GROMACS .gro file of C-alpha atoms in nm:
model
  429
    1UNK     CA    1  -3.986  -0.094   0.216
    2UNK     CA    2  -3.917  -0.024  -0.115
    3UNK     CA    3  -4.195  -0.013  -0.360
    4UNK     CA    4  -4.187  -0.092  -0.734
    5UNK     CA    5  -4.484   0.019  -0.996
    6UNK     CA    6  -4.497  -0.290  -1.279
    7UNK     CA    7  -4.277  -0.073  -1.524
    8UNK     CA    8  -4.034  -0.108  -1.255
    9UNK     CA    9  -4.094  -0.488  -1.176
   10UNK     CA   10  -4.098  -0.573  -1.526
   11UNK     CA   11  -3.740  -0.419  -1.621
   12UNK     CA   12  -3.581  -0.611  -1.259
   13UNK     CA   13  -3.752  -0.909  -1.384
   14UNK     CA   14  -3.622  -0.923  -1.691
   15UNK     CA   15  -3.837  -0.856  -1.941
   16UNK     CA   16  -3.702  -0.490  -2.040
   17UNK     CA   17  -3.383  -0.630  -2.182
   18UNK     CA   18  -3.035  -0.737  -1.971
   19UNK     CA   19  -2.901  -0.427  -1.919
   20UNK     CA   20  -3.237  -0.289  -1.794
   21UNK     CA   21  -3.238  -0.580  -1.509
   22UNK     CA   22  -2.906  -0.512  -1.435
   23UNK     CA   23  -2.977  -0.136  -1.392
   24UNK     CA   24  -3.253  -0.233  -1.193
   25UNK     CA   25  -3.060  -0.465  -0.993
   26UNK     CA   26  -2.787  -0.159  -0.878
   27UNK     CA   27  -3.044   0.123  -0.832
   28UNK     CA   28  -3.275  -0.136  -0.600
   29UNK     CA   29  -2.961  -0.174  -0.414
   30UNK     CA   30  -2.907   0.211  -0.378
   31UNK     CA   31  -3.248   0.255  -0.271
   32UNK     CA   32  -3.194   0.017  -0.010
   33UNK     CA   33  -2.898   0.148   0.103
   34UNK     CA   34  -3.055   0.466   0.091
   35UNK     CA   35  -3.384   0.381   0.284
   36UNK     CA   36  -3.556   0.514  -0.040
   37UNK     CA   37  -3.930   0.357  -0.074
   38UNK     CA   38  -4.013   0.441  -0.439
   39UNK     CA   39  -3.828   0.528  -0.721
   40UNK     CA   40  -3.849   0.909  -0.955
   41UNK     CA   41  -3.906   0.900  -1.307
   42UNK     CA   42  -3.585   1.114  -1.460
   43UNK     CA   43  -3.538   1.210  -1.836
   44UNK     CA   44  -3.255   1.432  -1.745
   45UNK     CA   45  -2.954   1.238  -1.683
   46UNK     CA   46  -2.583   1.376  -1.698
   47UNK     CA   47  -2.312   1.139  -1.613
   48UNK     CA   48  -1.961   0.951  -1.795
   49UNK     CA   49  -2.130   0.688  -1.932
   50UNK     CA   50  -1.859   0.386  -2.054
   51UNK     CA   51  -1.540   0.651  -2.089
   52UNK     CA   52  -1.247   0.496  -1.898
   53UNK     CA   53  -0.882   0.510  -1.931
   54UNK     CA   54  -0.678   0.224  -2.071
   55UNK     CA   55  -0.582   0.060  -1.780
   56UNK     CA   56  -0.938   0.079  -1.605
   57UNK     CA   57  -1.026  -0.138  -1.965
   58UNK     CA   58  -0.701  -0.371  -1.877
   59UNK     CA   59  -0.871  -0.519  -1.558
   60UNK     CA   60  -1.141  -0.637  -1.810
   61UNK     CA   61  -0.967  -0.757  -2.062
   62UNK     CA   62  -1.104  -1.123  -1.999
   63UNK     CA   63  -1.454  -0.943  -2.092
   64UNK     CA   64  -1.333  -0.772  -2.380
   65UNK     CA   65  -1.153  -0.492  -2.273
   66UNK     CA   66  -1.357  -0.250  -2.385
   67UNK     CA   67  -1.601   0.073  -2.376
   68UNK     CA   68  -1.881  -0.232  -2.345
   69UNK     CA   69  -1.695  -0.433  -2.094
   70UNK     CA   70  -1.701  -0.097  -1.917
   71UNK     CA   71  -2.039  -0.053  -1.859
   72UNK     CA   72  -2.161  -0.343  -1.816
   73UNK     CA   73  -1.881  -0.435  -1.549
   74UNK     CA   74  -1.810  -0.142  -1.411
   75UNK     CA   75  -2.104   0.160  -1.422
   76UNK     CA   76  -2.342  -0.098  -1.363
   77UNK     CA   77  -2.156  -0.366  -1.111
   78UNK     CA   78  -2.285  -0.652  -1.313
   79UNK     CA   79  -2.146  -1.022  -1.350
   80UNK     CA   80  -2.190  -1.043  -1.733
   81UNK     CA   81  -2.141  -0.839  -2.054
   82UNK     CA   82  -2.456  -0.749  -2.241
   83UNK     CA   83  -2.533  -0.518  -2.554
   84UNK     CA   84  -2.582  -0.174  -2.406
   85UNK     CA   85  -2.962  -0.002  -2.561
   86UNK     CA   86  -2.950   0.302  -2.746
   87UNK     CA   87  -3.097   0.594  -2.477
   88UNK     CA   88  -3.383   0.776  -2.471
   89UNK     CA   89  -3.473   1.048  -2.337
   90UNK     CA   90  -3.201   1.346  -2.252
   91UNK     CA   91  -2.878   1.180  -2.152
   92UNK     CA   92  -2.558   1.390  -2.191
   93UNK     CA   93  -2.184   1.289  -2.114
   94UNK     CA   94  -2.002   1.568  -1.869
   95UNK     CA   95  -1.622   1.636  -1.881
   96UNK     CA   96  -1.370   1.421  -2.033
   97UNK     CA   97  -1.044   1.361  -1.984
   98UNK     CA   98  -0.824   1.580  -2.278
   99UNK     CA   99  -0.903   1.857  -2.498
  100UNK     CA  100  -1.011   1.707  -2.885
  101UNK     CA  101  -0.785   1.915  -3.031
  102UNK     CA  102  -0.522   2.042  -2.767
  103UNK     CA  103  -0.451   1.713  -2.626
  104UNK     CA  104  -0.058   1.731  -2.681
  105UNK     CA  105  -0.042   2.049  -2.548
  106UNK     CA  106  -0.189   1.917  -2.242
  107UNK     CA  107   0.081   1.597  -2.246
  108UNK     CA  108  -0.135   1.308  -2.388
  109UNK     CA  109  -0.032   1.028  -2.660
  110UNK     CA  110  -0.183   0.927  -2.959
  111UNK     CA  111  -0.279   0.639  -2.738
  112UNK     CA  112  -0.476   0.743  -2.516
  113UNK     CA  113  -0.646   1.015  -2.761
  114UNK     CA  114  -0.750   0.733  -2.969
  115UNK     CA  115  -0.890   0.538  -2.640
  116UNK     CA  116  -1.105   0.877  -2.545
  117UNK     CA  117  -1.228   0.930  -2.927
  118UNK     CA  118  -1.295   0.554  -2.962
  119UNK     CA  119  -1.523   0.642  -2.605
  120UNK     CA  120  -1.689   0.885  -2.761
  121UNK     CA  121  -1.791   0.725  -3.106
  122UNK     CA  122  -1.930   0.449  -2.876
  123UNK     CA  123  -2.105   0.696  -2.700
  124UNK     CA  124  -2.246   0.883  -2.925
  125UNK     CA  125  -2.386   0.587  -3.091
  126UNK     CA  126  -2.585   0.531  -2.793
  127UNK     CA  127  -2.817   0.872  -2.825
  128UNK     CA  128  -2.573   0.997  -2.568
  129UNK     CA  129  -2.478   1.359  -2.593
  130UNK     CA  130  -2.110   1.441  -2.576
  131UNK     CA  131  -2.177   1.766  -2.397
  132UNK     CA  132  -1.829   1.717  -2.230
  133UNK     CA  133  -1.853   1.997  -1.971
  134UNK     CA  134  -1.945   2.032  -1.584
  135UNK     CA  135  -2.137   2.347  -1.742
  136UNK     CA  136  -2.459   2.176  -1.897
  137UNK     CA  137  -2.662   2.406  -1.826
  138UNK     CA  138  -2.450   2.665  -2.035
  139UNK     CA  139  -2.425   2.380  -2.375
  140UNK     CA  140  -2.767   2.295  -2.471
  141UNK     CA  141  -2.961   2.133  -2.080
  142UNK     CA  142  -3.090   2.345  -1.902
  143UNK     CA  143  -3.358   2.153  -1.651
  144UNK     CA  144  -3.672   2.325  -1.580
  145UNK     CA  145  -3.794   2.428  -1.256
  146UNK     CA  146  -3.897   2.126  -1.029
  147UNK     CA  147  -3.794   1.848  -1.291
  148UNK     CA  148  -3.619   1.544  -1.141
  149UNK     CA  149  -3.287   1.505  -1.255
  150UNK     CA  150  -3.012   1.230  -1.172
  151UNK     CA  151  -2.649   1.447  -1.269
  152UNK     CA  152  -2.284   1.391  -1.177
  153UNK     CA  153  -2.020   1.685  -1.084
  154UNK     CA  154  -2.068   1.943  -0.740
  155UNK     CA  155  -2.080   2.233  -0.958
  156UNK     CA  156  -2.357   2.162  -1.179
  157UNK     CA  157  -2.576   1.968  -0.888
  158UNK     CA  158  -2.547   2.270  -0.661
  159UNK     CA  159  -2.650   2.526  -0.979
  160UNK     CA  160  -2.918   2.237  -1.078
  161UNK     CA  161  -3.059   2.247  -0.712
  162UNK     CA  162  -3.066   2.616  -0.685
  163UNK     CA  163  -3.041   2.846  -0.947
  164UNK     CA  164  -3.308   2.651  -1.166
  165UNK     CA  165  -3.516   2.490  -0.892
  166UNK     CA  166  -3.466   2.132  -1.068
  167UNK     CA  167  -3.386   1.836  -0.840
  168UNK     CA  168  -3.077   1.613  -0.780
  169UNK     CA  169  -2.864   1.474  -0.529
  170UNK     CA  170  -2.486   1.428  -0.585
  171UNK     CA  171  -2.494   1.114  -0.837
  172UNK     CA  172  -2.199   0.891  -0.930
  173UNK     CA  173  -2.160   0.733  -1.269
  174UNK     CA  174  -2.298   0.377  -1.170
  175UNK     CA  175  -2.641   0.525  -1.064
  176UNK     CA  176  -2.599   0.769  -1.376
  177UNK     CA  177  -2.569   0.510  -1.649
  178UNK     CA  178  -2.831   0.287  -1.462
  179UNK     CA  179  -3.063   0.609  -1.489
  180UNK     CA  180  -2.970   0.652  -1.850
  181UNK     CA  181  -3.163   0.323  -1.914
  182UNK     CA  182  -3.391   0.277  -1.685
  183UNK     CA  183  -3.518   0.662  -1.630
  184UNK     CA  184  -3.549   0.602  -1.271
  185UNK     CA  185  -3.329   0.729  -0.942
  186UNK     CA  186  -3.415   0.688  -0.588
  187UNK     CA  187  -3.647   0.945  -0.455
  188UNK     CA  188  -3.509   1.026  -0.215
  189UNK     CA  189  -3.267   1.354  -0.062
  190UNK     CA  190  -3.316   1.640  -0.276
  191UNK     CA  191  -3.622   1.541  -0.466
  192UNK     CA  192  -3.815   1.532  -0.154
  193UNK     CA  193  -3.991   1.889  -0.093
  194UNK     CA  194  -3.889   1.866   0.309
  195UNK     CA  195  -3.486   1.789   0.212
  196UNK     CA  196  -3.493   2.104   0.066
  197UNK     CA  197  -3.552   2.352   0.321
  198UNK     CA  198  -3.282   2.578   0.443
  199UNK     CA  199  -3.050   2.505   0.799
  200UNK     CA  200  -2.873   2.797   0.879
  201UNK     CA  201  -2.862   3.184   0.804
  202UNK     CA  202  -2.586   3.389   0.655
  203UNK     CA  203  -2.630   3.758   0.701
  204UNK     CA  204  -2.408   3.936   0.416
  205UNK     CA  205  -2.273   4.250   0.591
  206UNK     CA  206  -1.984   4.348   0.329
  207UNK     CA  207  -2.079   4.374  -0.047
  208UNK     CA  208  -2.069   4.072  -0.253
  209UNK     CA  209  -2.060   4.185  -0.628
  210UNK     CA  210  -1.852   4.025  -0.842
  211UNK     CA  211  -1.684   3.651  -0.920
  212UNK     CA  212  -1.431   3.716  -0.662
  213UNK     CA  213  -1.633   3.803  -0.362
  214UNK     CA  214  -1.850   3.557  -0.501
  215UNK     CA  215  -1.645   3.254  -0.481
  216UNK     CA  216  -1.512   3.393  -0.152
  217UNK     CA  217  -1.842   3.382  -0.011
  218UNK     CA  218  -1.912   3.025  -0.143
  219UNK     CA  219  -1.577   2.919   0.016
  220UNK     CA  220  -1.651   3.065   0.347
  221UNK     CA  221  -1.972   2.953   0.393
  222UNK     CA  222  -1.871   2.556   0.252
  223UNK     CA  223  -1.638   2.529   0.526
  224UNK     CA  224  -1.881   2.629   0.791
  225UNK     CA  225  -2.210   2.439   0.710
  226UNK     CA  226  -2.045   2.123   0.528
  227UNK     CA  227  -2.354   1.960   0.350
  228UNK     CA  228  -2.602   2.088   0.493
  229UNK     CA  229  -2.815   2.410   0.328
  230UNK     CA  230  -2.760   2.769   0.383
  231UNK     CA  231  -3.001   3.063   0.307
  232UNK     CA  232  -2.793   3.407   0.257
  233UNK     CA  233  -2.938   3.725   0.278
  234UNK     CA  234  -2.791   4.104   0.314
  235UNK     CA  235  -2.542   4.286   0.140
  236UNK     CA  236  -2.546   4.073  -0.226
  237UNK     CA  237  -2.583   4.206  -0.587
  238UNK     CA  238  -2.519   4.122  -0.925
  239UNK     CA  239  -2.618   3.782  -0.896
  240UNK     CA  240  -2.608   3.664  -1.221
  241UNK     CA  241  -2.511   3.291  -1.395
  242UNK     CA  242  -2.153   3.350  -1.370
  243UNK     CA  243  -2.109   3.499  -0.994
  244UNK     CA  244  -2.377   3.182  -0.889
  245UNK     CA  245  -2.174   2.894  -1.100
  246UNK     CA  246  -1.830   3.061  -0.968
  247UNK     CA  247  -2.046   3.084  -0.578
  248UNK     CA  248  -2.197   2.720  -0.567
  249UNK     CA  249  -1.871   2.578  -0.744
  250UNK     CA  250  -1.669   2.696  -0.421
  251UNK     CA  251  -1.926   2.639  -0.174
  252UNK     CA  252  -1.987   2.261  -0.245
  253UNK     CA  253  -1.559   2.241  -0.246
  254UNK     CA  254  -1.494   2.356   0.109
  255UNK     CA  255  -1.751   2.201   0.266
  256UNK     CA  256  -2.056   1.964   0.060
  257UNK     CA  257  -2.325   2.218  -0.021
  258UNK     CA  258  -2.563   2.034  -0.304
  259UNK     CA  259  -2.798   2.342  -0.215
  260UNK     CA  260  -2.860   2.694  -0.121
  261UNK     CA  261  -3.123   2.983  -0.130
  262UNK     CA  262  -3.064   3.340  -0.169
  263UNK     CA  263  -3.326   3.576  -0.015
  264UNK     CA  264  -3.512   3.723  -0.308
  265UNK     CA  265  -3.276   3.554  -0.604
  266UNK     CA  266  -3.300   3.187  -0.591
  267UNK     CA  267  -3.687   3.031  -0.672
  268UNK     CA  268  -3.710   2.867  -0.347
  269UNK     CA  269  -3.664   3.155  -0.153
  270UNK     CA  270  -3.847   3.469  -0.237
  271UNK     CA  271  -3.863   3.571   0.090
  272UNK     CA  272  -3.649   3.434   0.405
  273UNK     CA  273  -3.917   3.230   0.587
  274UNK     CA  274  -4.045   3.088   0.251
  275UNK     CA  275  -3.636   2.893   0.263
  276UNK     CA  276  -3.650   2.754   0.602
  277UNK     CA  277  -4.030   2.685   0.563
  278UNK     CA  278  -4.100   2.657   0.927
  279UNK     CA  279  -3.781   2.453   1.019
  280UNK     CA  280  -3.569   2.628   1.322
  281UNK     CA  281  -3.266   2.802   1.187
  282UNK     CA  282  -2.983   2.576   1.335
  283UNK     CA  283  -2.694   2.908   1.362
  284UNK     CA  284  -2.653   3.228   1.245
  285UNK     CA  285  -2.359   3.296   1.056
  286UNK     CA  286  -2.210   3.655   0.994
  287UNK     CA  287  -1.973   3.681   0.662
  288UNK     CA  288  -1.807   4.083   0.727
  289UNK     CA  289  -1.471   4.248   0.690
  290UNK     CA  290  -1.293   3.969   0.896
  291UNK     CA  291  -1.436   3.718   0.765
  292UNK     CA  292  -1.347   3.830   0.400
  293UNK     CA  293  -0.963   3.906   0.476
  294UNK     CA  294  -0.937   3.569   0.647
  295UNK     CA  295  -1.111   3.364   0.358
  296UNK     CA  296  -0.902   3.569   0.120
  297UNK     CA  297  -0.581   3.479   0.347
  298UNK     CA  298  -0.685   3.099   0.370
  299UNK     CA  299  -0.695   3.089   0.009
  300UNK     CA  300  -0.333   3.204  -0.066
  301UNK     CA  301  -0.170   3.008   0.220
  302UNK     CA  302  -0.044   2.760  -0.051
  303UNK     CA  303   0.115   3.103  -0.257
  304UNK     CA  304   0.513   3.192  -0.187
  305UNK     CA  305   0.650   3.264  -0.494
  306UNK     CA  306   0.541   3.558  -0.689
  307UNK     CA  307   0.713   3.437  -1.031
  308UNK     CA  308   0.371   3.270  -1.201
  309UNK     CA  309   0.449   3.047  -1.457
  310UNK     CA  310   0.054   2.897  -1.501
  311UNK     CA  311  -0.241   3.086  -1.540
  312UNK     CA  312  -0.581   2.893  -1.528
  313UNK     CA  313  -0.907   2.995  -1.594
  314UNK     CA  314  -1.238   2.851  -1.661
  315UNK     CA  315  -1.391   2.644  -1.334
  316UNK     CA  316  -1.637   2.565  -1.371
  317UNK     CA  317  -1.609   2.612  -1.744
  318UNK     CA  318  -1.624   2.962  -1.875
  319UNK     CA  319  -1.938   3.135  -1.933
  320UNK     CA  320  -1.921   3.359  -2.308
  321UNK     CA  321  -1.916   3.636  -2.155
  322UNK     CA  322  -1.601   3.540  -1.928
  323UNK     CA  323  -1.426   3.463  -2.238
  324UNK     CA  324  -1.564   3.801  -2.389
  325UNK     CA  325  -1.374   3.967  -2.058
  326UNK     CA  326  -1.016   3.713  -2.107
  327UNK     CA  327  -0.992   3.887  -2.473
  328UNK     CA  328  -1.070   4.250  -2.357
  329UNK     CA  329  -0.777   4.208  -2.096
  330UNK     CA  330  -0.520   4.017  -2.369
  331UNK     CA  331  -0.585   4.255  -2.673
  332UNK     CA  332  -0.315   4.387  -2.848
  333UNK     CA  333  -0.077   4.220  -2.576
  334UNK     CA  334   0.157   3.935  -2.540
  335UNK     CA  335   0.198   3.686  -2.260
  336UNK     CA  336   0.518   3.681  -2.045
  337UNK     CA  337   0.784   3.429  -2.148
  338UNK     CA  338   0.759   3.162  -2.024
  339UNK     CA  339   0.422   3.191  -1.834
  340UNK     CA  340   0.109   3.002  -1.998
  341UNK     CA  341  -0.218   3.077  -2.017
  342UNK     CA  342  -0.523   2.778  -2.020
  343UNK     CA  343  -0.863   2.907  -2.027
  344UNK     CA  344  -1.123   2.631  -1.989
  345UNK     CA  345  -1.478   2.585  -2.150
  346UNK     CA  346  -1.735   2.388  -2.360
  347UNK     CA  347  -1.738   2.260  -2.675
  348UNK     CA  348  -2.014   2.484  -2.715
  349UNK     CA  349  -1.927   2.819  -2.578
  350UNK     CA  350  -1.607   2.815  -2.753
  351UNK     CA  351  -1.824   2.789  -3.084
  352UNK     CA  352  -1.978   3.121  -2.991
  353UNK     CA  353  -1.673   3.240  -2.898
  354UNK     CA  354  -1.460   3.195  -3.208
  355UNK     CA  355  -1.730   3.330  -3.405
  356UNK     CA  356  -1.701   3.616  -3.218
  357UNK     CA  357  -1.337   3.650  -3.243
  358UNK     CA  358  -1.226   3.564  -2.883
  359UNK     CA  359  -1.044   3.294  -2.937
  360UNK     CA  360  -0.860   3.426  -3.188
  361UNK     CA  361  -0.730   3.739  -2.997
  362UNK     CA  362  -0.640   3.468  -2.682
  363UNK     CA  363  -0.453   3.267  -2.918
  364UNK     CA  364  -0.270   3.618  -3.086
  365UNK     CA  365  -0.181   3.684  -2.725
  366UNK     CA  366  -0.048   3.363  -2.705
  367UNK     CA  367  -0.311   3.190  -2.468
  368UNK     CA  368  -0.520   2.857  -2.528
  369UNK     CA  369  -0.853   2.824  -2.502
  370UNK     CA  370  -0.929   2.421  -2.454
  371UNK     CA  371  -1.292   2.232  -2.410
  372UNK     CA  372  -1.402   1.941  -2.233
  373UNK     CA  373  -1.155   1.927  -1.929
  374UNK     CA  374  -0.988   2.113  -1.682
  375UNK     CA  375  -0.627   2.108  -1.520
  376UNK     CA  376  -0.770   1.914  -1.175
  377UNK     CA  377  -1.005   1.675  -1.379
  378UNK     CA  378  -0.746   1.638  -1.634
  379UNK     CA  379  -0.459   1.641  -1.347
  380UNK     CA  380  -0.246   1.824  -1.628
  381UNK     CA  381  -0.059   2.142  -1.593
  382UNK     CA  382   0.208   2.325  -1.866
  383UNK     CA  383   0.542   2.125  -1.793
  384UNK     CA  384   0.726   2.244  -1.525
  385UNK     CA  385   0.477   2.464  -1.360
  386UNK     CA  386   0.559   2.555  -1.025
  387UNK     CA  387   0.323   2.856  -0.940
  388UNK     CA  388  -0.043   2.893  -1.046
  389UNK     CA  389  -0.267   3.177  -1.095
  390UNK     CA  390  -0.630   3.113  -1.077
  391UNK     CA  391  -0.924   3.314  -1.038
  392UNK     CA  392  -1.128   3.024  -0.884
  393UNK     CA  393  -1.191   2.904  -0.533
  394UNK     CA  394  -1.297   2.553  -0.632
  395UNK     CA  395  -0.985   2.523  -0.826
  396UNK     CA  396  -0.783   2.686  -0.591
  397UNK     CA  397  -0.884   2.455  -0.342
  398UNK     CA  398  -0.809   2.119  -0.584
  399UNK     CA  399  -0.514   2.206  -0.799
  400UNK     CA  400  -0.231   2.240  -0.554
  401UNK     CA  401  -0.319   1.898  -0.378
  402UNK     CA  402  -0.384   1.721  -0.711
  403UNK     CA  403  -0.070   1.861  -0.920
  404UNK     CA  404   0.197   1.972  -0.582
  405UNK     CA  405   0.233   2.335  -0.707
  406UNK     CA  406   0.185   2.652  -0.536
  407UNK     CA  407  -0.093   2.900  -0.617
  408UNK     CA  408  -0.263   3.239  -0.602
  409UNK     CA  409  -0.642   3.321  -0.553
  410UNK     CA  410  -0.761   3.673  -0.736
  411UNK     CA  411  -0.993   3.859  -0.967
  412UNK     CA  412  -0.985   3.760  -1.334
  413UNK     CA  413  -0.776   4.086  -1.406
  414UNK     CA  414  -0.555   3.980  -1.128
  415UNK     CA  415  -0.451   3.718  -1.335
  416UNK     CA  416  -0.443   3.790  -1.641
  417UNK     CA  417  -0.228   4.079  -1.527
  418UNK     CA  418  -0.009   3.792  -1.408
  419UNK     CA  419  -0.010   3.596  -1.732
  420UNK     CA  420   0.105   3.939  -1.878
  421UNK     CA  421   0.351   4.024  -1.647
  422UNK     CA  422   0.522   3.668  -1.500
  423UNK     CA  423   0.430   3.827  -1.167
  424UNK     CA  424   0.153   3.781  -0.899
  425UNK     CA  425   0.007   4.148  -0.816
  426UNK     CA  426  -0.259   4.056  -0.671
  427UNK     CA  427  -0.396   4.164  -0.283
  428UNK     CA  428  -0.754   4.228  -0.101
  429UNK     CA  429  -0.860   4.562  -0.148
   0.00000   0.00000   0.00000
């Protein structure tokens, strides 16, 4: 049975304002739905608040047509449009749709820019930061360790879970912008203590150093233990921010995983027992030389051609320092005719980046460097691609399915060296 405190019973009644008792009415619903009995309190909300394309406004054109219609009608499920509140607390828009600035080059009109800037100038007027990456935790919110959260995209819900400790299931954007107004999610999944204990054990017997064995990892062990939580231990190193994004990113793409412990490196797990807390260890898994080749083999089955027209990097969105490693590669050099390179990031790493000079030397090579998107989100590619290099198992996994092209899985070098040379060079070592 679901309990409410009076906060609670005072926004479902009414009394908070319409669009707090219809935010009410859809999380009490959830809650139901999810056997939930009581409700979190959240400040930390990251979701896509209102932002639609034009023909998602079309079906409410009766209502308006518009960002409002939107959210009333659509994030929230209600029967009526209503002013929308200005937030409190931290609420920050993820990923859009097109690049602010580099939204011909990725195939837009000026119509449906001016539909996503309108969305954002309504947003933003609502105390709603346009963050616009499924990196938050890299552009300003980082949650702190135990702090309930309610957040949208696998990527940043699996780093939220386990590299900082915070707590969130897998949101959508109807429970998102409810939580933006009400500051309440069910508790119930991973903000329960007990739903985060581990299931199974990998034992690492090759070394995993880097972003490439990294996401190889993730992608092995996804496919295996689906959504349920693994602790790994063994033969791991150098895991930083950018091998753990690149490692959770694949992980929850293969398979479901909202959360995993490493032995010694994640909060939850400083030792092995500490992760599975007394629960029995459902299977042991073993990730070794086999294992590797055949991940590595699983993830070029959709590569023929070697002539690599599209190079893609940047998922989840690029870290500074990855950006840092793009220019080292492309200094002083030109890309091949007719092969193009997209790197993808925040709005606010590619501040620190062109004031560092990255950007700049990616451009001279001829490469662009765009924010707020990515080629599977976006579902836009450089015109007539037919071959993709990317140096991501998450995206490797998405983009040929989404977009009908062929691709290639490999180091960052790898491709780059590809976006250099027209050619795909790359094999397990």
């Amino acid at each position: 049975m679901l309990r409410l405190t009076s906060e609670e019973e005072e926004m479902a009644g009414g009394a908070r304002g319409k669009a707090a008792e219809k935010a009410m009415d859809l999380l009490i619903r959830y809650a139901n739905a999810l056997g939930a009995e009581r409700f979190v309190e959240t400040n930390n909300v990251a979701g896509v608040p209102g932002s639609a394309h034009q023909w998602l406004k079309d079906q409410y054109k009766n209502d308006g047509g518009d960002y409002r219609a939107v959210f009333c009608k659509f994030d929230l499920d209600a029967n009526e449009v209503f002013d929308i509140p200005v937030m409190t607390g931290n609420a920050c828009h993820l990923q859009g749709g097109m690049d602010p600035e580099l939204w011909r080059e990725q195939g837009y009109s000026p119509e449906a820019f001016a539909n996503a800037e309108s969305d954002e100038k309504n947003t933003a007027a609502l105390n709603i930061r346009n963050l616009k990456t499924c990196t938050p935790y890299l552009a300003g919110n980082e949650p702190k360790f135990g702090e309930h959260c309610a957040w949208m995209e696998s990527s940043a819900v699996v780093y939220c879970n386990s590299v900082l400790g915070a707590r969130t299931n897998t949101e959508g954007r109807e429970s998102t912008s409810a939580a933006m107004i009400t500051h309440r999610i069910p508790d119930w999944g991973f903000h329960r203590d007990e739903f985060r204990l581990g299931d199974h054990l990998v034992e690492v017997d090759v070394r995993v150093n880097d972003i490439f064995e990294w996401g190889m990892l993730g992608y092995y062990i996804g496919e295996i233990v689906q959504e349920e939580i693994p602790v790994i231990d063994g033969a791991i190193s150098n895991a930083g921010l950018i091998e753990l994004k690149h490692f959770g990113a694949a992980a929850a793409s293969s398979g479901g995983v909202e959360m995993y412990h490493l032995v010694g490196v994640t909060p939850e797990a400083p030792v092995r027992e500490k992760a599975f807390g007394g629960k029995t260890i459902k299977s042991r898994i073993r990730y070794g030389a086999d294992e590797r080749r055949k991940t590595y083999e699983n993830l070029n089955i959709r590569g023929k051609s070697t002539d690599v027209d599209y190079v893609m990097l940047g998922c989840p969105h690029a870290a500074i320092d990855q950006l840092e490693t793009a220019a080292r590669l492309l200094d002083g050099k030109k890309l091949n005719d007719g092969t193009a390179l997209w790197i993808f990031t925040s709005r606010y790493v590619k501040t620190q980046a062109q004031a560092k000079g990255y950007v700049d030397v990616i451009k001279k090579a001829g490469g662009l460097v765009m924010t707020d998107t990515c080629s599977a989100i976006a579902q836009s590619i450089p015109k007539g691609t037919k071959v993709a290099a990317l140096d991501s198992a998450k995206q490797t996994h998405y983009l040929p399915a989404f977009m009908g092209i062929e691709a290639w899985f490999g180091t960052t070098e790898d491709c780059i060296n590809a976006a250099l040379s027209g050619k795909w060079q790359g094999e397990l070592s």
